[in-house]
Each structure stands twice: as structure tokens, then as C-alpha cells.
Short mmCIF file of C-alpha atoms in Angstrom, two decimals:
data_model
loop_
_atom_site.label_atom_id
_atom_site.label_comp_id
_atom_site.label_asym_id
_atom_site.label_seq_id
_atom_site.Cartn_x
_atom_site.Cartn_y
_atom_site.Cartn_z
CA UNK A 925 3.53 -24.20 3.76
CA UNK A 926 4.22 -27.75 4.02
CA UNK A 927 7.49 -29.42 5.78
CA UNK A 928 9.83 -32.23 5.06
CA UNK A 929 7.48 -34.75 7.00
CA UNK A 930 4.00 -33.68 4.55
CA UNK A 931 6.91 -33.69 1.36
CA UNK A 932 8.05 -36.81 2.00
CA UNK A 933 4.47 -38.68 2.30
CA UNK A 934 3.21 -36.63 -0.84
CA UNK A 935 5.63 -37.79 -2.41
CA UNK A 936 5.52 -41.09 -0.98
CA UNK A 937 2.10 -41.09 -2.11
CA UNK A 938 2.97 -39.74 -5.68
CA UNK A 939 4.97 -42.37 -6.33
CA UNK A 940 2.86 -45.16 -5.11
CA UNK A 941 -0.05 -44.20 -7.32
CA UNK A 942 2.22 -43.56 -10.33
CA UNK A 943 3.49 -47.33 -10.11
CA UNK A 944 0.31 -48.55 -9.58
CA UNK A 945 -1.22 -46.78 -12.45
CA UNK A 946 1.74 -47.86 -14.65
CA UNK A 947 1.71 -51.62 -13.88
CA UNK A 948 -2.17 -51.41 -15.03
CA UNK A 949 -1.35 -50.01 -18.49
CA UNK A 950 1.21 -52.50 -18.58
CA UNK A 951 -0.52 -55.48 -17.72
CA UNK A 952 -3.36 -54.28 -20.14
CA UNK A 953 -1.33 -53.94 -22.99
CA UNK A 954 0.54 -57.16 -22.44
CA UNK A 955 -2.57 -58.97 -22.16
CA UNK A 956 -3.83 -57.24 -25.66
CA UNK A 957 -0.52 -58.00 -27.25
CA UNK A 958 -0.80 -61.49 -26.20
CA UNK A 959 -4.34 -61.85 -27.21
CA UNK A 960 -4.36 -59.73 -30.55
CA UNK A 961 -1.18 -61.17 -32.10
CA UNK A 962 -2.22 -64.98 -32.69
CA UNK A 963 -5.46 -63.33 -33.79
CA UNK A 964 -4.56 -62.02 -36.98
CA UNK A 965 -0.68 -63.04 -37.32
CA UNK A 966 1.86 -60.70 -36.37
CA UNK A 967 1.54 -57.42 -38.21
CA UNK A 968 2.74 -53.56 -37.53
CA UNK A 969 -0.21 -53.28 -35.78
CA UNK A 970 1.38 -56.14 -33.08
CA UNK A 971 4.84 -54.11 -33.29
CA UNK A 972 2.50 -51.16 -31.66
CA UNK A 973 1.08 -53.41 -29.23
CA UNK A 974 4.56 -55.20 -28.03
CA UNK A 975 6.53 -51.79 -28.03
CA UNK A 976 3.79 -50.14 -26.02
CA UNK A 977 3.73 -52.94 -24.02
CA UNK A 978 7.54 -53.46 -23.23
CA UNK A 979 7.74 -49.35 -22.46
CA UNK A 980 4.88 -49.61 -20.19
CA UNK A 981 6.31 -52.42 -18.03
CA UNK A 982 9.64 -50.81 -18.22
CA UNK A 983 8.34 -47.39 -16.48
CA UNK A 984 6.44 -49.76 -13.91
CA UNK A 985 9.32 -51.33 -12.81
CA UNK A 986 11.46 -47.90 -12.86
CA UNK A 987 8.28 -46.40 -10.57
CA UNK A 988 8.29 -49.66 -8.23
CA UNK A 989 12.37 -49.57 -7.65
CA UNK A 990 11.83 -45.04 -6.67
CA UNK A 991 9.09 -46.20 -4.46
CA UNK A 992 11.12 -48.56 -2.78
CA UNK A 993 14.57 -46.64 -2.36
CA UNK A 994 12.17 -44.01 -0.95
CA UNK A 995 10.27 -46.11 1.39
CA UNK A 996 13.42 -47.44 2.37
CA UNK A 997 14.66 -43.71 3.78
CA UNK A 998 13.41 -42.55 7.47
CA UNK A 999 11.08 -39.78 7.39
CA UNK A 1000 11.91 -36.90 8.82
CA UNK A 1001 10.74 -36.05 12.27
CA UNK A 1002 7.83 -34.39 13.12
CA UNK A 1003 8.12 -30.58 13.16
CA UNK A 1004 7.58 -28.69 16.47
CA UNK A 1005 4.16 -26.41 16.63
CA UNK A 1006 5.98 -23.83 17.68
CA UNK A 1007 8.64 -23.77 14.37
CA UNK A 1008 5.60 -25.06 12.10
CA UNK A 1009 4.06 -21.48 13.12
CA UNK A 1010 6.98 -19.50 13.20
CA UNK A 1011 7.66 -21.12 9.27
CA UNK A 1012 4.21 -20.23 7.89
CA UNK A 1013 4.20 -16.84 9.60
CA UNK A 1014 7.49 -15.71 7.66
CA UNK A 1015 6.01 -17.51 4.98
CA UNK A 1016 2.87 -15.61 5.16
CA UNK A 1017 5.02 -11.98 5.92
CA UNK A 1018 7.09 -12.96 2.59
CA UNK A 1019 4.08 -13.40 0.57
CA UNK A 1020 2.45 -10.00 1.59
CA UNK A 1021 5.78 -8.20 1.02
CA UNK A 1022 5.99 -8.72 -2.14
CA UNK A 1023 2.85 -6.92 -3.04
CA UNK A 1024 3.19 -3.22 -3.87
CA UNK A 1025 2.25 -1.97 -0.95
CA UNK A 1026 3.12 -5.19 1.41
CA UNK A 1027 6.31 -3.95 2.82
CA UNK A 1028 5.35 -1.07 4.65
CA UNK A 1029 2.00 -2.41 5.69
CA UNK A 1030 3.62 -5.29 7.88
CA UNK A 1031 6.74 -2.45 9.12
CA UNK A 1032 3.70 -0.61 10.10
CA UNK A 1033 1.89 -4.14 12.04
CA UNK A 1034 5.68 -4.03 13.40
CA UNK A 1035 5.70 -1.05 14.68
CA UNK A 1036 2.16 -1.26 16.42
CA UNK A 1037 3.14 -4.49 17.84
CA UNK A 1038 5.99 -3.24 19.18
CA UNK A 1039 4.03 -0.16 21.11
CA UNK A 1040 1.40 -2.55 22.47
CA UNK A 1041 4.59 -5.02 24.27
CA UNK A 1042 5.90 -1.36 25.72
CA UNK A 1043 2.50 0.10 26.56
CA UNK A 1044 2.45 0.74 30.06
CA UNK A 1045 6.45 0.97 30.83
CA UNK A 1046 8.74 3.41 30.94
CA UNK A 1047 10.54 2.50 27.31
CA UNK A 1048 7.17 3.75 26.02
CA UNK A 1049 7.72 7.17 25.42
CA UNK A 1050 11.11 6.67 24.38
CA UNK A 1051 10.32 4.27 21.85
CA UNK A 1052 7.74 6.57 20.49
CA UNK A 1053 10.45 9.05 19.69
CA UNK A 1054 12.34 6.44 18.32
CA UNK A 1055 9.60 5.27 16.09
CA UNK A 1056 9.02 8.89 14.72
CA UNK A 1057 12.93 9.76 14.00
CA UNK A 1058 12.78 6.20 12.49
CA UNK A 1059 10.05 6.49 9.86
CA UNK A 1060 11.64 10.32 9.39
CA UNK A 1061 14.82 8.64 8.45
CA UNK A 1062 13.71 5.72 6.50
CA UNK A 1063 11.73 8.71 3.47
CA UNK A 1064 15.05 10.34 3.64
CA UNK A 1065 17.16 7.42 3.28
CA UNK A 1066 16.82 7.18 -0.57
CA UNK A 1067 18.51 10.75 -1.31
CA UNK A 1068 20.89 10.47 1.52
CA UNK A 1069 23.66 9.17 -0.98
CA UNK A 1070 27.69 9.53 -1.44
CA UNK A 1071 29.25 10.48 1.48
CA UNK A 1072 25.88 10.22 3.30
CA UNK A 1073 25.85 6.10 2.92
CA UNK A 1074 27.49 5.23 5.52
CA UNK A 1075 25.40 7.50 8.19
CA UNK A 1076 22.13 5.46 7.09
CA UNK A 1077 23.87 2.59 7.37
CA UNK A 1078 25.00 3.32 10.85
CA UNK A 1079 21.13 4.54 11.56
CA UNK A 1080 19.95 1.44 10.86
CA UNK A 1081 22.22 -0.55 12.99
CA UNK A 1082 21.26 2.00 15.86
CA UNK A 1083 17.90 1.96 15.78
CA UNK A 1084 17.87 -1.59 15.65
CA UNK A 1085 20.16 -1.59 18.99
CA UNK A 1086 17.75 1.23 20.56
CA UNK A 1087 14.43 -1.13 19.65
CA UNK A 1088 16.50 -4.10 21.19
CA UNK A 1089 17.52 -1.95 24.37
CA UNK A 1090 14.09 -0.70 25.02
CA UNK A 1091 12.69 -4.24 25.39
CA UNK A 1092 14.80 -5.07 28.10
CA UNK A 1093 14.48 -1.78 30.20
CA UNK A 1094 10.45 -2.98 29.49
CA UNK A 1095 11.60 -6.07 31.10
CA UNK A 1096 13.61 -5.49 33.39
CA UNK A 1097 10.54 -3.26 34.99
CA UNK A 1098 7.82 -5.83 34.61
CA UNK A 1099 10.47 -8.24 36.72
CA UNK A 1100 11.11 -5.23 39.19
CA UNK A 1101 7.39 -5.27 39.64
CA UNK A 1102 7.24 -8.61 40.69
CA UNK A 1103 10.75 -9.24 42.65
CA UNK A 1104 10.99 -10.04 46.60
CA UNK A 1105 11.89 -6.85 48.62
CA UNK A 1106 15.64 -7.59 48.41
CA UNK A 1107 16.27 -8.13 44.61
CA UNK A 1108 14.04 -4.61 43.80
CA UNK A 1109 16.85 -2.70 44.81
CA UNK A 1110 19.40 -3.59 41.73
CA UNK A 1111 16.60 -4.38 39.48
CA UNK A 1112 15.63 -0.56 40.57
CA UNK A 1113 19.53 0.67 39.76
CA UNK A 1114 19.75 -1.59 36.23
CA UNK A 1115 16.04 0.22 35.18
CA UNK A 1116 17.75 3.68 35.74
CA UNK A 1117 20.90 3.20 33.97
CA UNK A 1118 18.78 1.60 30.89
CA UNK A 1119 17.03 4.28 30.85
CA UNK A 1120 19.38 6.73 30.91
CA UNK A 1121 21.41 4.76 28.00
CA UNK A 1122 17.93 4.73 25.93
CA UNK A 1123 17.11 8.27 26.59
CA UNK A 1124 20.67 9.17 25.16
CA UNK A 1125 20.15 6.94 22.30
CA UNK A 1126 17.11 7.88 21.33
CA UNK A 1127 18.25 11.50 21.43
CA UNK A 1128 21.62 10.71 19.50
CA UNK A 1129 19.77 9.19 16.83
CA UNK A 1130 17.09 12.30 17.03
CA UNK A 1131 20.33 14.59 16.29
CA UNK A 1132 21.64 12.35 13.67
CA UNK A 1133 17.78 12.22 11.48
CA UNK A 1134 17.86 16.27 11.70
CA UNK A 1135 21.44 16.20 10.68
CA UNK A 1136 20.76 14.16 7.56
CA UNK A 1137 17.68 16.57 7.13
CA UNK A 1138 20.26 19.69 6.91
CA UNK A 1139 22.46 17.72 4.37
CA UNK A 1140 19.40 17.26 2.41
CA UNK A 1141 18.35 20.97 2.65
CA UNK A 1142 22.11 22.28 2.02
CA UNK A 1143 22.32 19.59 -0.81
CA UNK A 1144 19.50 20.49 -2.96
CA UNK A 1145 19.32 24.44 -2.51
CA UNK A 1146 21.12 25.86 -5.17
CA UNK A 1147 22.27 29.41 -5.12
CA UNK A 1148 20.79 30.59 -8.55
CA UNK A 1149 17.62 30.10 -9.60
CA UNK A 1150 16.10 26.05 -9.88
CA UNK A 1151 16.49 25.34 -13.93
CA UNK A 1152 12.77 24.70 -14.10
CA UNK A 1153 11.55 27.75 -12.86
CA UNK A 1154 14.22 29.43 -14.83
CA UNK A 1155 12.77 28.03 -18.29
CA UNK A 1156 9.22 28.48 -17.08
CA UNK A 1157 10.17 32.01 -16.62
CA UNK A 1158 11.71 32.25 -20.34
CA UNK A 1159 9.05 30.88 -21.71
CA UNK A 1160 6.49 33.17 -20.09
CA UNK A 1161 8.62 35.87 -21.30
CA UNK A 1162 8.16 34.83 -24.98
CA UNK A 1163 4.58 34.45 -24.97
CA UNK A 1164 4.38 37.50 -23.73
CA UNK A 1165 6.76 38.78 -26.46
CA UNK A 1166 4.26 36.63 -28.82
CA UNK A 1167 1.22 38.14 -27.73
CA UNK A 1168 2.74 42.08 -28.14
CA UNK A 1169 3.98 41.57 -31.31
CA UNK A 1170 0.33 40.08 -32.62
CA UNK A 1171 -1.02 43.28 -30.65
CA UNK A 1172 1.05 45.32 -32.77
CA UNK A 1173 0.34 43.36 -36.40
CA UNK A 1174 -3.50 43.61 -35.80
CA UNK A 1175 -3.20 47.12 -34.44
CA UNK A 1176 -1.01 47.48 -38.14
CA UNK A 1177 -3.78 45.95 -40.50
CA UNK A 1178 -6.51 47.13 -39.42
CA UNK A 1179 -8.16 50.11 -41.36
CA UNK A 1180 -8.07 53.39 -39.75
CA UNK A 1181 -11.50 55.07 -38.80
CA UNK A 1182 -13.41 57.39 -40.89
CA UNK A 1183 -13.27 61.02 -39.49
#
């Protein structure tokens, strides 16, 4: 995906080549009007030529004034190698999202990427969990309508502050790893308490996915019969009515044996 620095200069360049080209037509069809209209007196044929002419040299100058009010503006700086990535990378993770099955290819890149920054800590587990209730939630998250809306919504928002919370107790370790003697002692207390608060989390939001999986159950178990099977039932009651009653009708016409 190209920036504002490769936009400009293309079309820098677009312009250029568009005068250019334009000042040659025009130059060759004055020269032809010039040359052709003594030749033979002045006709319609030298209307042509002096029309196409003057429009030619008109659009030249029109192209020459662009390129100049455009050369005229700075360019715009050069972008950062860092943003440049970060720009084609959503770029990229836009395009493969729209494809049909896009979206829950890179959630599931996401996810993995997310396990291998956690492999090795204590968030680990936790965020394992996590991932599970997660993906449980998201295929129930279509039927959990009407009054259930606003529990998804508040799913979401939790999970996404449980992901975000089990990064830092990851870091926090990795730095308690690494710390002088004197600074591993509060690094030690801040790693316990973020793990408690993620271990609660994760188990609040494990309560909350098999909650919305009881709403679900309660919601669509009906105490009479499901229509479907009701009708399927009718209906194999009537063929079977059918088939007696053509029992009895052959049983009917047909000639009774000789004795």
C-alpha cells in the first residue's frame, strides 16, 4: 500500500508525462495546420486542423500550470519503517478479512500469537481458559439476543480487559526474572495480586459463558412438543392411515379363492 510520499511523486510523475505528451500533439497539429492551410486554401478540412490544434495547446497549458502548482507543494515526509509496516500489515489483515472465511482465520493467527508471547509464564494457563470461554461465547453470541445484549456486550469488553491484564502479569514476571535482589520483592507482591485479579477474571467470565449457555438452553426448550417433530409425527400418521386403507381396497377387489 503506497503512502503520501509514493502518491505524491506518482502523481508528480502523471502529470509530467501528461503535459509532455500534450504539448507534442499540440505542436504537431499546429505545425500541420500551419503547413496544410496555405496548401490548398482554407477549407473545413483546416477548421479540423485549427480546432484540434487550439484544444490541444489549451490542455497543454492546463497540464503545465497542475504540474507546477503541484511541484510547487512540499512533499510529504518520509514515512517511518516501523508505521510503513504497521500500515501494510492492517492493510494486508483487511484484505484477508473480507474473504469468507478471512475473519476467523486471522482471530485464530491472534489467538496463537497471543499463546506463544505467554508461553512459559504464569498468565499461560489462565489465558488458555480465557481463550476457550472466549471462542464458547463468541458461537453463542448470535442467539444471545433481547435482554441478553447487553451481557455480550459486557463479555466482550471483559475479555478484552482479561487479554490486556494477562500481558502484564507476563511482564511483570519476565522483569521479576531479571530485577536486582532488592526490586524482586514488590515485583514478587505485584505478580501475586495480578494473578489473583486474572484468576478471578477469568473465572467470572467462565460463570458468565455457562450462564448465557443456560439462557440458551431455558430459551429454546419448549414444554410441548418442537412443531417439526410434531408435523413429522402427523404426517407419519397419515401415511400410515394411507397405506391401511389401500390394504383394505386391494384386500376388497380382489376375487375370493375357489374352494
Amino acid at each position: 500500500m503506497a503512502d503520501e510520499r509514493t502518491r505524491y511523486f506518482r502523481r508528480l510523475s502523471r502529470l509530467r508525462r501528461s503535459a509532455r505528451r500534450w504539448s507534442v500533439l499540440a505542436g504537431g497539429l499546429s505545425g500541420a495546420t500551419i503547413v496544410l492551410t496555405p496548401y490548398a486554401g482554407i477549407g473545413l478540412a483546416d477548421a479540423a486542423w485549427a480546432a484540434a490544434a487550439g484544444a490541444a495547446t489549451a490542455l497543454a497549458s492546463w497540464r503545465w500550470v497542475d504540474l507546477r502548482a503541484l511541484a510547487a507543494q512540499p512533499a510529504p515526509p518520509a514515512l517511518d519503517p516501523a508505521q510503513a509496516a504497521a500500515r501494510s500489515r492492517a492493510w494486508l489483515v483487511a484484505a484477508v478479512e473480507r474473504l469468507p472465511a478471512g475473519a476467523g482465520v486471522v482471530a485464530e493467527v491472534r489467538r496463537a500469537r497471543g499463546r506463544t508471547a505467554l508461553r512459559g509464564t504464569s498468565a499461560a494457563q489462565p489465558w488458555e481458559r480465557l481463550d476457550r470461554a472466549a471462542s464458547t461465547m463468541a458461537g453463542m453470541s448470535g442467539r444471545l439476543t433481547g435482554l441478553a445484549e447487553p451481557a455480550v456486550a459486557e463479555a466482550a469488553t471483559a475479555e478484552r480487559s482479561l487479554r490486556e491484564l494477562a500481558n502484564r502479569v507476563a511482564s511483570v514476571e519476565r522483569a521479576a526474572r531479571i530485577a536486582p535482589v532488592d526490586a524482586q520483592a514488590p515485583l514478587a507482591e505485584a505478580h501475586q495480586a495480578l494473578t489473583r485479579q486474572l484468576e478471578s477474571g477469568v473465572a467470572a467470565y467462565e460463570r458468565l459463558v455457562v450462564a448465557g449457555a443456560g439462557y440458551l438452553a431455558q430459551e429454546y426448550r419448549p414444554e410441548q412438543e418442537h412443531p417439526a417433530a410434531a408435523r413429522l409425527t402427523e404426517a407419519t400418521d397419515l401415511l400410515h392411515g394411507f397405506a391401511s386403507a389401500l390394504s383394505e381396497l386391494r384386500a376388497v377387489g380382489r376375487p375370493a379363492a375357489a374352494p
